[in-house]
PDB file of C-alpha atoms in Angstrom:
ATOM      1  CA  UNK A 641      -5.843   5.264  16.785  1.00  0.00           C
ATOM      2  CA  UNK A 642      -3.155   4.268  19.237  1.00  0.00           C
ATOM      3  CA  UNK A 643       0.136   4.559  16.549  1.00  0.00           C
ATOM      4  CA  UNK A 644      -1.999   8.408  16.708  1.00  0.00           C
ATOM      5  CA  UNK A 645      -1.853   8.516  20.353  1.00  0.00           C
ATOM      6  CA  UNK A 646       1.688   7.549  20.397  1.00  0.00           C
ATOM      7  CA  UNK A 647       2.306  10.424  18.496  1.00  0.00           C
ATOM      8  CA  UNK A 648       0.452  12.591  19.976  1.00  0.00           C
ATOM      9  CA  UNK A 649       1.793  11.698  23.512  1.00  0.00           C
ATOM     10  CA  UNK A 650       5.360  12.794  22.000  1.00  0.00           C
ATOM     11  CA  UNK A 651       3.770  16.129  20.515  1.00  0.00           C
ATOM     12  CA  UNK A 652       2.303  16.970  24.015  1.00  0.00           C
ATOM     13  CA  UNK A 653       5.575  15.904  25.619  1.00  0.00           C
ATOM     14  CA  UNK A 654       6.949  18.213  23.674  1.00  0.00           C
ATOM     15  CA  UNK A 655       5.549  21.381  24.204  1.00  0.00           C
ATOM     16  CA  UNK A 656       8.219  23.688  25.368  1.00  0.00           C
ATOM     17  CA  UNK A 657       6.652  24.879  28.608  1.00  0.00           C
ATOM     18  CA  UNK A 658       9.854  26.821  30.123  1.00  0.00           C
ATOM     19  CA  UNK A 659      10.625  28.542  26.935  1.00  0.00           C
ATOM     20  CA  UNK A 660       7.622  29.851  26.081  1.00  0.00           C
ATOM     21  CA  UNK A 661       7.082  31.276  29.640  1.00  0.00           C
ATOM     22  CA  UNK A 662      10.505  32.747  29.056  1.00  0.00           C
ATOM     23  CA  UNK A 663       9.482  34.278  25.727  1.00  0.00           C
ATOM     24  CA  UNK A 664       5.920  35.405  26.770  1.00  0.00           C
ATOM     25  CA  UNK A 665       6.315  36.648  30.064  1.00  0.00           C
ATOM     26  CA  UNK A 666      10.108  38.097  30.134  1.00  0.00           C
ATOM     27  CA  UNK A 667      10.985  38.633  26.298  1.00  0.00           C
ATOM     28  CA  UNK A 668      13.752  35.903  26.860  1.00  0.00           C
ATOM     29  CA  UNK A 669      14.712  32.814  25.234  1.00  0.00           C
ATOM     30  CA  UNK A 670      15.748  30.233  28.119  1.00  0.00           C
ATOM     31  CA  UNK A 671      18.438  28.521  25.594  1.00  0.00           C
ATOM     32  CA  UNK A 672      20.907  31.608  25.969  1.00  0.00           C
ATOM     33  CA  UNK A 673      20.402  32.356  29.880  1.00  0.00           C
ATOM     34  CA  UNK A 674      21.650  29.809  32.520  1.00  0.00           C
ATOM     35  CA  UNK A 675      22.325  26.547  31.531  1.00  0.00           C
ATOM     36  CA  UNK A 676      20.837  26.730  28.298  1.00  0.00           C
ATOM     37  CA  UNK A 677      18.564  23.942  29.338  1.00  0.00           C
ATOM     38  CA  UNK A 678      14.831  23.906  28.971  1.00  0.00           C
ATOM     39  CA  UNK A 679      13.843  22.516  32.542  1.00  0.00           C
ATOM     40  CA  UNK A 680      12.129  23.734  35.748  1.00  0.00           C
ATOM     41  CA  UNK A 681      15.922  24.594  36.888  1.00  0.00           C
ATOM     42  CA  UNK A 682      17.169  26.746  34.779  1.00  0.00           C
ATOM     43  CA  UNK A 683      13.773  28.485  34.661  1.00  0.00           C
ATOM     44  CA  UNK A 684      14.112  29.035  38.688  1.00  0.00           C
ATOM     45  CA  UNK A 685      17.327  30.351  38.377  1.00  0.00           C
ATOM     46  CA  UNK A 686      17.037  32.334  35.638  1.00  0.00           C
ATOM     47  CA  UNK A 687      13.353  33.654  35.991  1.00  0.00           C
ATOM     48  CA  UNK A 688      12.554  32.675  39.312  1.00  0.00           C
ATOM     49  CA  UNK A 689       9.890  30.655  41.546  1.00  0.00           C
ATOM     50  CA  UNK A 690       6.874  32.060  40.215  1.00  0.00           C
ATOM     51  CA  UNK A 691       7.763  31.580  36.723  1.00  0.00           C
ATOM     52  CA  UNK A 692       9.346  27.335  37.508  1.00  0.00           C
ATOM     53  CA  UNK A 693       6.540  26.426  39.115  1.00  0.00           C
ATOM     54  CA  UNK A 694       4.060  26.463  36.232  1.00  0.00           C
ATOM     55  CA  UNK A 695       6.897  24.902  34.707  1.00  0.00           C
ATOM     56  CA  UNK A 696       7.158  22.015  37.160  1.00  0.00           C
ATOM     57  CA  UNK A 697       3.571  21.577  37.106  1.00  0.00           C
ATOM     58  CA  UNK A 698       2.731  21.489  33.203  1.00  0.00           C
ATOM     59  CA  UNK A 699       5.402  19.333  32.494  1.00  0.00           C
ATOM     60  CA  UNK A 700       4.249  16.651  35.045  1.00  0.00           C
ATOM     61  CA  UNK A 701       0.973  17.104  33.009  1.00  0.00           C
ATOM     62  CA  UNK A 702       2.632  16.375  30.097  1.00  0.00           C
ATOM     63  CA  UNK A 703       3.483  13.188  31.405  1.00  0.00           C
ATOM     64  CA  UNK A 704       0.891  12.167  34.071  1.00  0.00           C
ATOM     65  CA  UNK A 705      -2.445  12.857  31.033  1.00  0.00           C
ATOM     66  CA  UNK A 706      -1.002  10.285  28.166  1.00  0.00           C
ATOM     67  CA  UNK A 707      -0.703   6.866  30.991  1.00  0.00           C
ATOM     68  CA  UNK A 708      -3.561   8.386  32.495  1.00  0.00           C
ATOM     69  CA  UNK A 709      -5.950   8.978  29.592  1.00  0.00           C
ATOM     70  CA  UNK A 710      -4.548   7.306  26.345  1.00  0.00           C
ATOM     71  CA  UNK A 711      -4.055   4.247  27.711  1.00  0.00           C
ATOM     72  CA  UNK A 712      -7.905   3.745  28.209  1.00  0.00           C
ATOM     73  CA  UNK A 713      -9.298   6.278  24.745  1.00  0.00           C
ATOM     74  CA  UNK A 714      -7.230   3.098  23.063  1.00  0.00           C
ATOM     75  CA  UNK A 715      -8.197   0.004  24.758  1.00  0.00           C
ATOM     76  CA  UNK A 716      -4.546  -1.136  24.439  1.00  0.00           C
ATOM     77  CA  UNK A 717      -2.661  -3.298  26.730  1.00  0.00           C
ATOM     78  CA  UNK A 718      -0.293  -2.159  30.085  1.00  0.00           C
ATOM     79  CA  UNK A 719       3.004  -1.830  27.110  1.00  0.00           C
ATOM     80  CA  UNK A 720       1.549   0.894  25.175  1.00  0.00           C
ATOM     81  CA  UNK A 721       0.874   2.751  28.053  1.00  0.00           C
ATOM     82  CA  UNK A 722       4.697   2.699  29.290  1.00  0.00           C
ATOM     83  CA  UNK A 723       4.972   3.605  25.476  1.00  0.00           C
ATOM     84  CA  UNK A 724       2.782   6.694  25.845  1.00  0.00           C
ATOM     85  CA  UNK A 725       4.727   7.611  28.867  1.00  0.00           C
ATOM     86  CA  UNK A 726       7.806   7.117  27.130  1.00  0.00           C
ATOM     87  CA  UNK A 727       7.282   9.297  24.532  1.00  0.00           C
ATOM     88  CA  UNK A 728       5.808  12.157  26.209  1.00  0.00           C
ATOM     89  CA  UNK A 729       9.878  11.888  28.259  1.00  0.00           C
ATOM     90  CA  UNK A 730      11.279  11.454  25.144  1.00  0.00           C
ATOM     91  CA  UNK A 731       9.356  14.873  23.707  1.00  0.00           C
ATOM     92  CA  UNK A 732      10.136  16.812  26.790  1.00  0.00           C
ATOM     93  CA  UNK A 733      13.838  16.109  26.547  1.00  0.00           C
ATOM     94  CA  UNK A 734      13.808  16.213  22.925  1.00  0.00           C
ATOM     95  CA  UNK A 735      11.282  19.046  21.490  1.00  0.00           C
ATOM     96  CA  UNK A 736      10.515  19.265  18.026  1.00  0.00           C
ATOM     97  CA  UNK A 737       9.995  22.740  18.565  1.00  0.00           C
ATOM     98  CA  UNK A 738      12.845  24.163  19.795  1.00  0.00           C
ATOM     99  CA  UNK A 739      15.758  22.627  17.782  1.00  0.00           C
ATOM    100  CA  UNK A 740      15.281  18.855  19.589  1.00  0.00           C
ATOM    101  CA  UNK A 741      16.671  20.411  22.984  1.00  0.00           C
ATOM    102  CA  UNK A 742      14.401  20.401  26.248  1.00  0.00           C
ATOM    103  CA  UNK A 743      14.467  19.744  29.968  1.00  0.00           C
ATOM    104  CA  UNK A 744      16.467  16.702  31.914  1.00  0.00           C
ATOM    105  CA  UNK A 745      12.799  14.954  31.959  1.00  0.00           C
ATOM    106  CA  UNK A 746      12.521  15.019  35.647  1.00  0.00           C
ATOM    107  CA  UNK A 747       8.979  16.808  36.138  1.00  0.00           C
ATOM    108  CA  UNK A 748       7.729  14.553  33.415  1.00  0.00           C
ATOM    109  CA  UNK A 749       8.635  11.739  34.447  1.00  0.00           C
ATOM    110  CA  UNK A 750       7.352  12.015  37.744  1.00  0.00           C
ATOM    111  CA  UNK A 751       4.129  12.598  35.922  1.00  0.00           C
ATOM    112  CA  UNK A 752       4.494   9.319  34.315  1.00  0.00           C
ATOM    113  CA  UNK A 753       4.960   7.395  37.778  1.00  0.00           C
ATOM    114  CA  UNK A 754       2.277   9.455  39.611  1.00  0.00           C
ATOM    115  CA  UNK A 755       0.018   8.022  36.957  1.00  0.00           C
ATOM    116  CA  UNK A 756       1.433   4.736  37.971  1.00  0.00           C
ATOM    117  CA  UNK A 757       3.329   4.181  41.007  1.00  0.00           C
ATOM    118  CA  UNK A 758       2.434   7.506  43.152  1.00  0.00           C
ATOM    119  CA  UNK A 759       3.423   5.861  45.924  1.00  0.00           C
ATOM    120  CA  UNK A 760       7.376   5.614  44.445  1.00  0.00           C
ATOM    121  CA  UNK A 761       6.528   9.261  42.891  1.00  0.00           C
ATOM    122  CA  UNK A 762       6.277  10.274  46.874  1.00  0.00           C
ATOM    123  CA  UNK A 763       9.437   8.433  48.077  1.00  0.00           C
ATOM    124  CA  UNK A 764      11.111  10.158  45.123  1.00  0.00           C
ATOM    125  CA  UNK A 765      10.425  13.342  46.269  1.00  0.00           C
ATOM    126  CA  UNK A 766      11.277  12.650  50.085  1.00  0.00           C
ATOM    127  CA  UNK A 767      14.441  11.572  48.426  1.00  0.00           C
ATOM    128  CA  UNK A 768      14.982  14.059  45.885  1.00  0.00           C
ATOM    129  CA  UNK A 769      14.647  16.958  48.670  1.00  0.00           C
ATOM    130  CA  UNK A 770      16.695  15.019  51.744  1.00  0.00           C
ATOM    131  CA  UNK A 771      19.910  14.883  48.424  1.00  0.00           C
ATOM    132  CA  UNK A 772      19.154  18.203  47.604  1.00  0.00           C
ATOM    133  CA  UNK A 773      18.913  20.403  50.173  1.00  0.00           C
ATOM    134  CA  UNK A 774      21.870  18.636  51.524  1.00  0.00           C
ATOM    135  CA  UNK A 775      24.199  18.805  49.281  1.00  0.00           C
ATOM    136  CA  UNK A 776      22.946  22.121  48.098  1.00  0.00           C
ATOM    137  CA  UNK A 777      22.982  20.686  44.120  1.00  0.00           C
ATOM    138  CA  UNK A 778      19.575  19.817  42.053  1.00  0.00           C
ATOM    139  CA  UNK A 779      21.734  17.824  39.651  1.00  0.00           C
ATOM    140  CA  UNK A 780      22.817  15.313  42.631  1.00  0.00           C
ATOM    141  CA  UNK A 781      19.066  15.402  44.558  1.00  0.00           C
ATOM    142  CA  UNK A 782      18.021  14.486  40.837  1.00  0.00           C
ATOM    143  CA  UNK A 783      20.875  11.658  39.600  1.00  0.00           C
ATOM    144  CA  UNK A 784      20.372  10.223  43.185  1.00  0.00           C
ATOM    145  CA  UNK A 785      16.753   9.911  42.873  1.00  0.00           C
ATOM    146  CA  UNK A 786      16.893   8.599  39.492  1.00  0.00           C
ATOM    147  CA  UNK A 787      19.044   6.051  40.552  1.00  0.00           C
ATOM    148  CA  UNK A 788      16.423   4.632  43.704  1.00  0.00           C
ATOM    149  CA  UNK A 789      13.389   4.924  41.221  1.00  0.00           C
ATOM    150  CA  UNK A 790      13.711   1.384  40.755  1.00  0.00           C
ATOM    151  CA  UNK A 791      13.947   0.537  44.204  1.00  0.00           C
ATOM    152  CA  UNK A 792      11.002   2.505  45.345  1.00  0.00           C
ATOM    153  CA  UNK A 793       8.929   1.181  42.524  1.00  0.00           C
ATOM    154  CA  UNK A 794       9.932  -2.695  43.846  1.00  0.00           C
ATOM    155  CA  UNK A 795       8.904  -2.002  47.517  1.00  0.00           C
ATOM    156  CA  UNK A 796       5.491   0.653  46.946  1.00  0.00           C
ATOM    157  CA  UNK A 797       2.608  -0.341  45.158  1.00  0.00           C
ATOM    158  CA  UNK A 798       2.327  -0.023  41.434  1.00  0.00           C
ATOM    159  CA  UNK A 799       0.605  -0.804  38.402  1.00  0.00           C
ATOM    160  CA  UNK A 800       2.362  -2.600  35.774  1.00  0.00           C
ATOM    161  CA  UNK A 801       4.718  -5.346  37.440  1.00  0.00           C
ATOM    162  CA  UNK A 802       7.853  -6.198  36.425  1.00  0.00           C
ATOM    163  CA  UNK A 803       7.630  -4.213  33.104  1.00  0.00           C
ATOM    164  CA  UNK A 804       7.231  -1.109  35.049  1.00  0.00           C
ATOM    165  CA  UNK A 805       9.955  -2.097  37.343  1.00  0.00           C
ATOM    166  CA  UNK A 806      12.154  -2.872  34.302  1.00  0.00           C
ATOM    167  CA  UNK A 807      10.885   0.322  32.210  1.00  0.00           C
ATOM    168  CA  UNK A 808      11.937   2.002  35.798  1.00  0.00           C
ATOM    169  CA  UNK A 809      15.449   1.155  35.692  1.00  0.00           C
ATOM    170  CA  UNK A 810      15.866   2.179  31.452  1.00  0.00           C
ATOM    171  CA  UNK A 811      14.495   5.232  32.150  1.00  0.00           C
ATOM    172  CA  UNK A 812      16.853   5.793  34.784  1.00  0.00           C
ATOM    173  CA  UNK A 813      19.690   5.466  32.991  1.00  0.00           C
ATOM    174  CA  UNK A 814      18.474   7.400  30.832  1.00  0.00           C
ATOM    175  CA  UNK A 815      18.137  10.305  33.077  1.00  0.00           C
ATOM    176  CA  UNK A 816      21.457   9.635  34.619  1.00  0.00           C
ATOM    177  CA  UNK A 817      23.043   9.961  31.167  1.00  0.00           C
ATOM    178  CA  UNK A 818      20.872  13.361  30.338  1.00  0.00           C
ATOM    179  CA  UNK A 819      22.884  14.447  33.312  1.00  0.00           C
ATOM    180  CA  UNK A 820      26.180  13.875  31.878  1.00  0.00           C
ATOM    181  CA  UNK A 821      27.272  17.634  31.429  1.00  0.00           C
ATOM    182  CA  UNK A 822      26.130  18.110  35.142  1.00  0.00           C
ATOM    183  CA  UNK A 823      28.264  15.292  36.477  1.00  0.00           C
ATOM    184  CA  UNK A 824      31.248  16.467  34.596  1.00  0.00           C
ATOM    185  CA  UNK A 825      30.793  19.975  36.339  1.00  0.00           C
ATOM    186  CA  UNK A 826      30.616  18.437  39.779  1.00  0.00           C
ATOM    187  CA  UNK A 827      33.850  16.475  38.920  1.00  0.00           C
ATOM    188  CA  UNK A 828      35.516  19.857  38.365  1.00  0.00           C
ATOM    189  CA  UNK A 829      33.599  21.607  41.045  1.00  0.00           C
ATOM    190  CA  UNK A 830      31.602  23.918  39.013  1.00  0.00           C
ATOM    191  CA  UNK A 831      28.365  23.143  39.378  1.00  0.00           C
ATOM    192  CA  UNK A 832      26.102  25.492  40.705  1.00  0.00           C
ATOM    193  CA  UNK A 833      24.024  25.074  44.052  1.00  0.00           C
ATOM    194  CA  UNK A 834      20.642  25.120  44.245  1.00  0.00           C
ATOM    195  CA  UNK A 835      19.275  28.656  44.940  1.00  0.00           C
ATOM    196  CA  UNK A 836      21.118  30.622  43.369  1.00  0.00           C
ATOM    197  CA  UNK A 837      20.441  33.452  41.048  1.00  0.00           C
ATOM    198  CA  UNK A 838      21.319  35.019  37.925  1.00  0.00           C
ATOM    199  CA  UNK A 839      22.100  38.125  38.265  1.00  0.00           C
ATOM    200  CA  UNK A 840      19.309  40.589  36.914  1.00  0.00           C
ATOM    201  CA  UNK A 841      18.710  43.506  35.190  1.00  0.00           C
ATOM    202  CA  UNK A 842      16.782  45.931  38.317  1.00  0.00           C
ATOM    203  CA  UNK A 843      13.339  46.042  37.557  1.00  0.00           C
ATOM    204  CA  UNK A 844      12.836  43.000  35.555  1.00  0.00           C
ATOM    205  CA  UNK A 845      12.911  38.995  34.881  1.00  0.00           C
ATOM    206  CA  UNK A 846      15.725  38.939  32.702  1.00  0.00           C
ATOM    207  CA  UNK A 847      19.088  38.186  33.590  1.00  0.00           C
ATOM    208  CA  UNK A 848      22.698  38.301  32.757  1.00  0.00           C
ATOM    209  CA  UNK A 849      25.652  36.767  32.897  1.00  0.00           C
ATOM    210  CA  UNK A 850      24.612  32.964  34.616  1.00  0.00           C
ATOM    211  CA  UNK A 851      26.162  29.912  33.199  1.00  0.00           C
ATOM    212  CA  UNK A 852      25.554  26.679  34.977  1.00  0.00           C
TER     213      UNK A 852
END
């Protein structure tokens, strides 16, 4: 039952919400527009706000229903659920349905911690927008956040202990490193700001001609 769960927490994690709103609702496939990436982003830039935030708020579902619910249909210990959470980040960012590409796992992994550490998931955001709309660059609000998850799991509330606190700080590296690309853009100064359109065909979703 729970190696099943496990499983299924990375096959739910996986579901490609951003392409599939691409494909159904615009007749686009979000790996050739924009970035190429499979994330709320790229789906506001390239399809706009009422198509990313669906996107935003399924793939925090995808992370926040496995701590929430598997952990308990199991009656396994506090690891497996950072395991369940785990692999629903590791699905997102790696889908078996779309060629093992996905999203940066931001969105889901803030559905992880909301499961477990709201109170961090809240600083996160406070911190995520104050970067953001600052600098003008999601990339940065989202790097910069990653890197105080740690810190605002240590001083809020949280289930978990230290082995959140130490799952905290892997899984921000690992978010800082799915962020690679963007940090060598900044170092050259072409990143993209936050905001910003693709240009698009008059009269529809679909656009032309973005590369962030």
């Amino acid at each position: 039952m729970t190696y099943f769960l496990l499983v299924l927490a990375y096959v739910s994690g996986s579901v490609p919400t951003s392409f599939l709103i691409g494909k159904v609702f615009h007749g686009i496939d979000l790996r050739e527009h924009g970035s190429g990436n499979l994330g709320a982003t790229n789906a506001f830039r390239v399809l706009g706000m009422k198509s990313a935030l669906p996107v935003v708020l399924v793939d925090m579902a995808k992370g926040f229903l496995p701590v929430w619910l598997f952990t308990d249909l199991a009656g396994v210990g506090f690891g497996w659920t950072l395991a369940f959470g785990a692999a629903a980040i590791v699905g997102h960012m790696f889908s078996v349905w779309v060629g093992f590409r996905g999203g940066k796992g931001i969105a889901t992994s803030a559905g992880v911690f909301l499961g477990l550490a709201p109170w961090a998931v809240l600083g996160g955001l406070l911190v995520w927008s104050a970067v953001t709309f600052s600098t003008g660059y999601v990339s940065v609000g989202s790097i910069v956040t990653a890197a105080a998850l740690p810190l605002l799991v240590a001083l809020t509330p949280h289930q978990g202990g230290a082995a959140l606190l130490w799952f905290s700080a892997g899984l921000a590296a690992f978010v800082i490193w799915a962020h690679r690309g963007n940090i060598r853009r900044l170092a050259r100064g072409e990143e993209h700001r936050f905001g910003r359109r693709a240009r698009s065909t008059e009269g529809s979703g679909g656009v032309k001609g973005f590369n962030a």
